[in-house]
Short mmCIF file of C-alpha atoms in Angstrom, two decimals:
data_model
loop_
_atom_site.label_atom_id
_atom_site.label_comp_id
_atom_site.label_asym_id
_atom_site.label_seq_id
_atom_site.Cartn_x
_atom_site.Cartn_y
_atom_site.Cartn_z
CA MET A 1 -39.57 -180.55 -2.02
CA VAL A 2 -37.83 -180.35 1.43
CA ARG A 3 -38.87 -184.07 1.76
CA ARG A 4 -37.17 -185.14 -1.25
CA PRO A 5 -34.05 -187.55 -0.82
CA GLY A 6 -30.57 -185.42 -0.78
CA TYR A 7 -32.35 -181.97 -0.21
CA ARG A 8 -30.14 -179.33 0.66
CA PRO A 9 -31.22 -176.67 3.15
CA LEU A 10 -32.22 -173.33 1.10
CA ASN A 11 -33.08 -169.99 2.12
CA LYS A 12 -36.55 -168.37 1.12
CA SER A 13 -35.19 -166.86 -2.01
CA GLU A 14 -33.36 -170.06 -3.20
CA LEU A 15 -36.76 -172.04 -2.49
CA ALA A 16 -38.57 -169.61 -4.20
CA ARG A 17 -36.37 -170.07 -7.49
CA GLU A 18 -36.42 -173.78 -7.19
CA LEU A 19 -40.15 -173.75 -7.04
CA GLY A 20 -40.65 -171.24 -9.70
CA VAL A 21 -42.57 -168.75 -7.49
CA ALA A 22 -43.56 -165.64 -9.60
CA PRO A 23 -42.11 -162.27 -8.08
CA LYS A 24 -45.97 -161.26 -7.37
CA GLU A 25 -46.46 -164.52 -5.30
CA ARG A 26 -43.26 -163.97 -3.24
CA ALA A 27 -44.96 -162.33 -0.38
CA PRO A 28 -47.50 -165.03 0.07
CA PHE A 29 -44.94 -167.51 -0.32
CA ARG A 30 -42.86 -166.00 2.65
CA ARG A 31 -46.05 -165.82 4.81
CA ALA A 32 -46.59 -169.54 4.09
CA LEU A 33 -43.13 -170.41 5.12
CA ALA A 34 -43.49 -168.51 8.26
CA MET A 35 -46.68 -170.31 9.05
CA LEU A 36 -44.86 -173.73 8.64
CA GLU A 37 -41.91 -172.47 10.75
CA GLU A 38 -44.53 -171.36 13.33
CA ALA A 39 -46.13 -174.57 13.40
CA GLY A 40 -42.97 -176.43 13.64
CA GLU A 41 -43.26 -178.13 10.14
CA LEU A 42 -40.04 -176.35 9.20
CA VAL A 43 -37.05 -175.14 10.96
CA ARG A 44 -34.89 -172.28 9.91
CA GLY A 45 -31.30 -173.27 10.62
CA LYS A 46 -27.95 -171.85 9.98
CA LYS A 47 -27.90 -168.91 7.59
CA SER A 48 -31.77 -168.81 7.72
CA ARG A 49 -32.05 -172.20 5.40
CA PHE A 50 -34.99 -174.13 5.74
CA ARG A 51 -35.18 -177.65 6.62
CA LEU A 52 -37.47 -180.57 8.10
CA PRO A 53 -37.36 -180.77 12.06
CA ARG A 54 -35.22 -183.47 13.52
CA ARG A 55 -35.95 -185.16 16.61
CA ASP A 56 -33.51 -183.20 18.73
CA ASP A 57 -35.10 -179.90 17.65
CA THR A 58 -37.88 -179.83 20.23
CA GLY A 59 -37.19 -183.10 22.23
CA GLY A 60 -34.82 -180.93 24.36
CA ALA A 61 -37.12 -177.94 24.79
CA ILE A 62 -36.85 -176.57 28.58
CA PRO A 63 -39.08 -173.93 30.45
CA GLY A 64 -38.05 -170.67 31.51
CA ARG A 65 -38.56 -166.79 31.10
CA PHE A 66 -38.22 -164.88 27.96
CA GLU A 67 -36.82 -161.37 28.34
CA ILE A 68 -35.51 -158.68 26.12
CA VAL A 69 -32.75 -156.51 27.47
CA ARG A 70 -32.11 -152.91 26.02
CA THR A 71 -28.44 -152.20 25.01
CA ALA A 72 -26.62 -149.23 23.35
CA LYS A 73 -27.14 -150.68 19.93
CA ARG A 74 -30.41 -152.52 19.80
CA PRO A 75 -32.55 -154.70 22.27
CA GLN A 76 -31.16 -158.11 22.86
CA ALA A 77 -33.38 -161.23 23.70
CA TYR A 78 -32.49 -163.86 25.96
CA PHE A 79 -33.86 -167.03 27.43
CA TYR A 80 -33.54 -167.72 31.36
CA PRO A 81 -34.19 -171.31 32.02
CA ASP A 82 -35.88 -172.35 35.15
CA ASP A 83 -32.81 -174.61 35.90
CA PRO A 84 -29.61 -172.70 34.86
CA ALA A 85 -27.58 -176.39 34.75
CA ALA A 86 -29.80 -176.95 31.46
CA ILE A 87 -27.25 -174.51 29.84
CA PRO A 88 -24.37 -176.49 28.26
CA ALA A 89 -21.13 -176.12 29.92
CA GLY A 90 -18.44 -173.95 27.96
CA GLY A 91 -19.11 -172.13 24.79
CA GLU A 92 -18.11 -168.88 23.46
CA GLY A 93 -19.93 -165.89 24.96
CA ASN A 94 -21.96 -168.06 27.43
CA SER A 95 -23.57 -166.77 30.69
CA PRO A 96 -24.23 -168.97 33.63
CA ASP A 97 -28.17 -168.11 33.88
CA ARG A 98 -29.16 -167.01 30.25
CA VAL A 99 -28.85 -167.87 26.50
CA ALA A 100 -29.11 -165.50 23.67
CA VAL A 101 -32.17 -165.83 21.40
CA PRO A 102 -31.55 -164.73 17.60
CA TRP A 103 -34.40 -162.40 16.75
CA ARG A 104 -35.62 -164.87 14.00
CA GLN A 105 -36.13 -167.64 16.84
CA THR A 106 -38.00 -165.52 19.12
CA ALA A 107 -41.44 -166.64 17.57
CA THR A 108 -44.23 -164.57 19.19
CA ALA A 109 -42.64 -164.28 22.65
CA LEU A 110 -42.97 -160.89 24.43
CA PRO A 111 -40.82 -159.72 27.47
CA GLY A 112 -41.49 -161.58 30.69
CA ASP A 113 -43.52 -164.56 29.01
CA ARG A 114 -43.24 -168.16 30.26
CA VAL A 115 -41.88 -170.28 27.39
CA THR A 116 -40.15 -173.26 26.25
CA ALA A 117 -37.01 -173.30 24.45
CA ALA A 118 -34.47 -175.55 22.95
CA ILE A 119 -30.73 -174.80 23.30
CA ALA A 120 -28.35 -175.70 20.51
CA ALA A 121 -25.06 -174.55 18.98
CA GLY A 122 -25.66 -171.52 16.68
CA GLU A 123 -23.80 -170.00 13.83
CA PRO A 124 -21.09 -167.52 15.07
CA PRO A 125 -21.65 -163.77 14.15
CA ARG A 126 -19.97 -162.54 10.73
CA TRP A 127 -17.47 -160.40 12.69
CA HIS A 128 -15.88 -163.30 14.57
CA ARG A 129 -14.15 -164.44 11.20
CA HIS A 130 -12.17 -161.25 11.17
CA VAL A 131 -10.73 -161.46 14.59
CA ARG A 132 -7.75 -163.81 15.06
CA HIS A 133 -8.40 -165.57 18.44
CA LYS A 134 -11.98 -165.83 17.69
CA ARG A 135 -11.25 -167.50 14.12
CA ALA A 136 -8.86 -170.12 16.27
CA ALA A 137 -11.73 -170.76 18.67
CA LEU A 138 -14.06 -171.63 15.85
CA GLU A 139 -11.27 -173.96 14.22
CA GLN A 140 -11.03 -175.67 17.35
CA GLY A 141 -14.86 -176.26 17.47
CA GLU A 142 -15.78 -174.20 20.31
CA PRO A 143 -19.62 -173.57 20.12
CA ARG A 144 -21.70 -170.76 20.62
CA TRP A 145 -24.98 -171.42 22.16
CA GLU A 146 -28.37 -169.99 21.11
CA ALA A 147 -31.88 -170.74 22.24
CA ARG A 148 -34.97 -170.92 20.04
CA VAL A 149 -38.39 -170.32 21.34
CA VAL A 150 -40.59 -173.43 20.84
CA SER A 151 -43.86 -172.46 22.38
CA ILE A 152 -45.36 -169.73 24.49
CA GLU A 153 -46.65 -171.35 27.94
CA GLU A 154 -47.86 -168.28 29.78
CA ARG A 155 -48.19 -164.67 28.76
CA ALA A 156 -47.12 -162.09 31.01
CA GLU A 157 -49.48 -159.13 31.93
CA HIS A 158 -48.52 -156.67 28.97
CA ARG A 159 -49.36 -153.07 29.14
CA ILE A 160 -48.73 -151.26 25.88
CA VAL A 161 -47.96 -147.50 26.09
CA GLY A 162 -47.87 -145.81 22.91
CA THR A 163 -49.48 -143.54 20.22
CA TYR A 164 -52.75 -144.06 18.78
CA HIS A 165 -53.04 -143.99 14.89
CA ARG A 166 -56.19 -144.33 12.80
CA ARG A 167 -56.39 -144.80 9.01
CA GLY A 168 -60.06 -145.46 7.79
CA HIS A 169 -61.55 -148.35 9.60
CA ASN A 170 -58.11 -149.43 10.86
CA ALA A 171 -56.44 -148.39 14.21
CA SER A 172 -53.19 -149.22 15.71
CA VAL A 173 -50.84 -148.41 18.60
CA GLU A 174 -47.12 -147.61 18.21
CA PRO A 175 -45.47 -148.62 21.46
CA GLU A 176 -42.66 -146.34 23.03
CA ASP A 177 -41.03 -149.47 24.36
CA SER A 178 -38.38 -150.44 21.93
CA ARG A 179 -38.39 -154.11 23.16
CA LEU A 180 -42.04 -154.58 21.80
CA PRO A 181 -43.07 -155.15 18.15
CA LYS A 182 -43.21 -151.75 16.28
CA VAL A 183 -46.94 -151.71 15.89
CA PHE A 184 -49.97 -153.47 17.46
CA HIS A 185 -53.23 -153.67 15.37
CA LEU A 186 -56.36 -152.81 17.31
CA VAL A 187 -59.28 -155.30 17.27
CA GLU A 188 -61.55 -152.42 17.18
CA ARG A 189 -61.60 -148.60 16.99
CA ASP A 190 -61.69 -146.72 20.18
CA SER A 191 -64.37 -143.84 20.28
CA ARG A 192 -62.35 -142.03 23.15
CA ALA A 193 -59.16 -141.80 21.29
CA ARG A 194 -57.95 -139.40 18.64
CA PRO A 195 -54.88 -139.64 16.38
CA GLY A 196 -52.05 -138.79 18.29
CA ASP A 197 -53.33 -139.55 21.71
CA VAL A 198 -51.14 -141.55 24.11
CA VAL A 199 -53.24 -144.67 25.33
CA VAL A 200 -52.80 -147.83 27.02
CA ALA A 201 -53.68 -151.18 25.39
CA GLU A 202 -53.54 -154.95 26.29
CA LEU A 203 -52.51 -157.54 24.21
CA VAL A 204 -55.49 -159.45 22.75
CA LYS A 205 -53.73 -162.36 20.55
CA TRP A 206 -50.45 -162.80 18.87
CA ASP A 207 -49.70 -166.44 17.49
CA ARG A 208 -48.35 -165.69 14.08
CA SER A 209 -44.74 -163.93 14.04
CA ASP A 210 -45.22 -162.95 10.55
CA LEU A 211 -48.35 -160.87 11.35
CA PRO A 212 -48.65 -157.98 13.82
CA PRO A 213 -50.21 -158.74 17.37
CA LEU A 214 -53.60 -157.48 18.12
CA ALA A 215 -54.56 -155.45 20.94
CA ARG A 216 -57.24 -153.51 22.59
CA VAL A 217 -57.14 -149.93 23.94
CA THR A 218 -58.05 -149.83 27.79
CA GLU A 219 -57.37 -146.25 28.69
CA VAL A 220 -56.63 -143.07 26.91
CA LEU A 221 -53.90 -140.95 28.90
CA GLY A 222 -53.96 -137.66 27.05
CA ARG A 223 -52.42 -135.73 24.27
CA GLN A 224 -48.59 -135.50 23.67
CA GLY A 225 -47.32 -132.54 25.68
CA ASP A 226 -49.76 -132.88 28.53
CA GLU A 227 -47.45 -132.22 31.58
CA ARG A 228 -48.94 -135.08 33.73
CA LEU A 229 -48.30 -137.52 30.82
CA ASP A 230 -44.82 -138.47 31.58
CA ILE A 231 -45.51 -139.72 35.18
CA LEU A 232 -48.55 -141.52 33.75
CA LYS A 233 -46.65 -143.40 31.27
CA VAL A 234 -44.13 -144.52 33.89
CA ILE A 235 -46.95 -145.84 36.01
CA HIS A 236 -48.77 -147.89 33.24
CA ARG A 237 -45.52 -149.14 31.57
CA HIS A 238 -44.41 -150.65 34.93
CA GLY A 239 -47.91 -151.97 35.79
CA LEU A 240 -48.11 -150.14 38.87
CA PRO A 241 -51.47 -150.28 40.66
CA LEU A 242 -53.16 -146.89 41.03
CA GLU A 243 -56.06 -148.06 43.24
CA PHE A 244 -56.69 -150.67 46.10
CA PRO A 245 -59.13 -153.28 45.86
CA HIS A 246 -62.32 -152.83 47.58
CA PRO A 247 -61.91 -155.76 50.12
CA VAL A 248 -58.36 -154.12 50.97
CA LEU A 249 -59.99 -150.70 51.62
CA ALA A 250 -62.82 -152.44 53.72
CA GLU A 251 -60.36 -154.22 55.88
CA ALA A 252 -58.43 -151.05 56.68
CA GLU A 253 -61.78 -149.23 57.67
CA ARG A 254 -62.48 -151.73 60.09
CA ILE A 255 -59.11 -151.12 62.02
CA SER A 256 -59.93 -149.30 65.29
CA MET A 257 -58.33 -146.10 66.28
CA GLU A 258 -58.45 -147.08 69.85
CA ILE A 259 -55.67 -148.93 71.54
CA GLY A 260 -56.84 -151.52 74.04
CA GLU A 261 -55.61 -151.69 77.88
CA GLU A 262 -54.11 -154.98 77.33
CA GLU A 263 -52.04 -153.83 74.32
CA ILE A 264 -50.77 -150.66 76.34
CA ALA A 265 -49.77 -152.98 79.15
CA SER A 266 -47.62 -155.32 76.89
CA ARG A 267 -45.53 -152.37 75.46
CA GLU A 268 -43.58 -149.60 76.95
CA ASP A 269 -45.52 -146.46 77.08
CA TRP A 270 -43.93 -143.27 75.87
CA ARG A 271 -47.09 -141.26 75.10
CA GLU A 272 -46.12 -138.58 77.93
CA ARG A 273 -42.73 -137.95 76.42
CA GLU A 274 -41.65 -135.60 73.88
CA VAL A 275 -41.54 -137.75 70.92
CA PHE A 276 -41.56 -136.15 67.34
CA THR A 277 -41.78 -137.37 63.88
CA ILE A 278 -38.61 -136.49 61.58
CA ASP A 279 -40.44 -136.36 58.50
CA PRO A 280 -41.32 -133.09 56.72
CA GLU A 281 -44.71 -131.60 56.73
CA ASP A 282 -45.22 -132.93 52.82
CA ALA A 283 -44.15 -136.38 53.60
CA ARG A 284 -46.38 -139.16 52.27
CA ASP A 285 -46.14 -141.19 55.55
CA PHE A 286 -45.18 -140.59 59.12
CA ASP A 287 -43.55 -143.69 60.29
CA ASP A 288 -40.28 -142.67 62.07
CA ALA A 289 -39.99 -140.68 65.30
CA ILE A 290 -37.05 -139.81 67.81
CA CYS A 291 -37.00 -138.75 71.38
CA VAL A 292 -33.91 -136.97 72.74
CA THR A 293 -33.36 -136.78 76.46
CA PRO A 294 -30.49 -135.26 78.53
CA LEU A 295 -28.84 -137.57 80.89
CA ASP A 296 -27.92 -136.81 84.58
CA GLU A 297 -24.33 -137.84 84.11
CA GLY A 298 -24.07 -135.79 80.95
CA GLY A 299 -24.63 -136.64 77.33
CA TRP A 300 -27.88 -137.53 75.58
CA GLU A 301 -30.04 -140.58 75.17
CA LEU A 302 -31.51 -141.00 71.56
CA ALA A 303 -34.55 -143.26 71.21
CA VAL A 304 -35.58 -144.11 67.69
CA HIS A 305 -39.33 -145.00 67.22
CA ILE A 306 -40.31 -147.13 64.26
CA ALA A 307 -44.13 -147.70 63.49
CA ASP A 308 -45.16 -151.15 64.41
CA VAL A 309 -46.96 -151.95 61.10
CA SER A 310 -47.22 -155.79 62.05
CA HIS A 311 -49.82 -154.63 64.78
CA TYR A 312 -52.10 -153.67 62.19
CA VAL A 313 -51.48 -155.93 59.09
CA LYS A 314 -51.80 -159.53 60.30
CA PRO A 315 -50.33 -162.41 57.97
CA GLY A 316 -52.63 -163.69 55.12
CA SER A 317 -55.13 -160.75 55.51
CA ALA A 318 -56.34 -158.79 52.63
CA LEU A 319 -53.84 -156.01 53.46
CA ASP A 320 -51.03 -158.39 53.69
CA ARG A 321 -51.68 -160.08 50.45
CA GLU A 322 -52.03 -156.77 48.59
CA ALA A 323 -48.84 -155.46 50.29
CA ARG A 324 -46.89 -158.51 48.97
CA LYS A 325 -48.07 -157.84 45.40
CA ARG A 326 -46.79 -154.28 45.63
CA GLY A 327 -43.55 -154.95 47.24
CA ASN A 328 -42.78 -151.43 48.34
CA SER A 329 -44.00 -147.77 48.00
CA VAL A 330 -43.14 -146.21 44.78
CA TYR A 331 -42.34 -142.28 45.21
CA LEU A 332 -42.80 -140.37 42.02
CA ALA A 333 -42.44 -136.69 41.22
CA ASP A 334 -46.06 -135.76 42.00
CA ARG A 335 -47.37 -138.69 43.87
CA VAL A 336 -46.67 -141.89 46.01
CA ILE A 337 -48.06 -145.35 45.05
CA PRO A 338 -48.20 -146.73 48.72
CA MET A 339 -47.51 -150.31 49.74
CA LEU A 340 -50.05 -149.86 52.36
#
């Protein structure tokens, strides 16, 4: 039908009426439309009306990063192109480094994914027509740029923290992160988890936006109400590393506690002076110290000592590579996740 000469774009309800789709067949019909849209055979344009793709629909697709930002009302999806110059100049509500993605155009993208997207002028929000200066801008032809996810190039590492549910042989996870789909179906039941448990899951597959994504439970964190649970949720939600890889630990073990004479000779030796740390007893690391000395002519000399980590962590070593991944130490209420 959409290939007929003179076809006027129709929404799904109008298409169903034109094709004579029975009410009981509407759900499979909508799934078929979603599959055709996912495959690029159909394009959903203004007012959710379907049409055949045009040459310029995907030819201008550019690489970038997909993100979802929490706002006071509801999360908003954005496309950050690798080259911000790819964003057309001007345009109402435009940002210099990102373009809004309508929810119907996000495909199966998840926060942090590498995607390709096409940028085009979108339909203004309905409320614009009720605001005088916005209406004037529209009459002058000022565009409002939107992005449409064309393909997923690389998935980010997605850790889904949520509540485990089970009904018969089917199990699912309801994520706590409002930026994620409302439910992830599990490819298999997890014998360790009970309904209501908080679990961590990993994405297995999601290639159709009309179906829920598939996931697998990797860890059971505990029952709701467990006092340790809130900290564990933060750790897993942000993908913080709880353990060091074996090569890193082995390299740290090989570091000698002795300081060679050659090294001592290359430095100013303050070991006989009263140098003391300024960290409390319950500090997680001791890398700062001071020494205060009275001067003969009056006043005081303050020496500040900082641990020379570079003496122990050599560029390119296993310790160095792991520290780069971690970026910094993370201090939580009941623990620290160290960079080193």
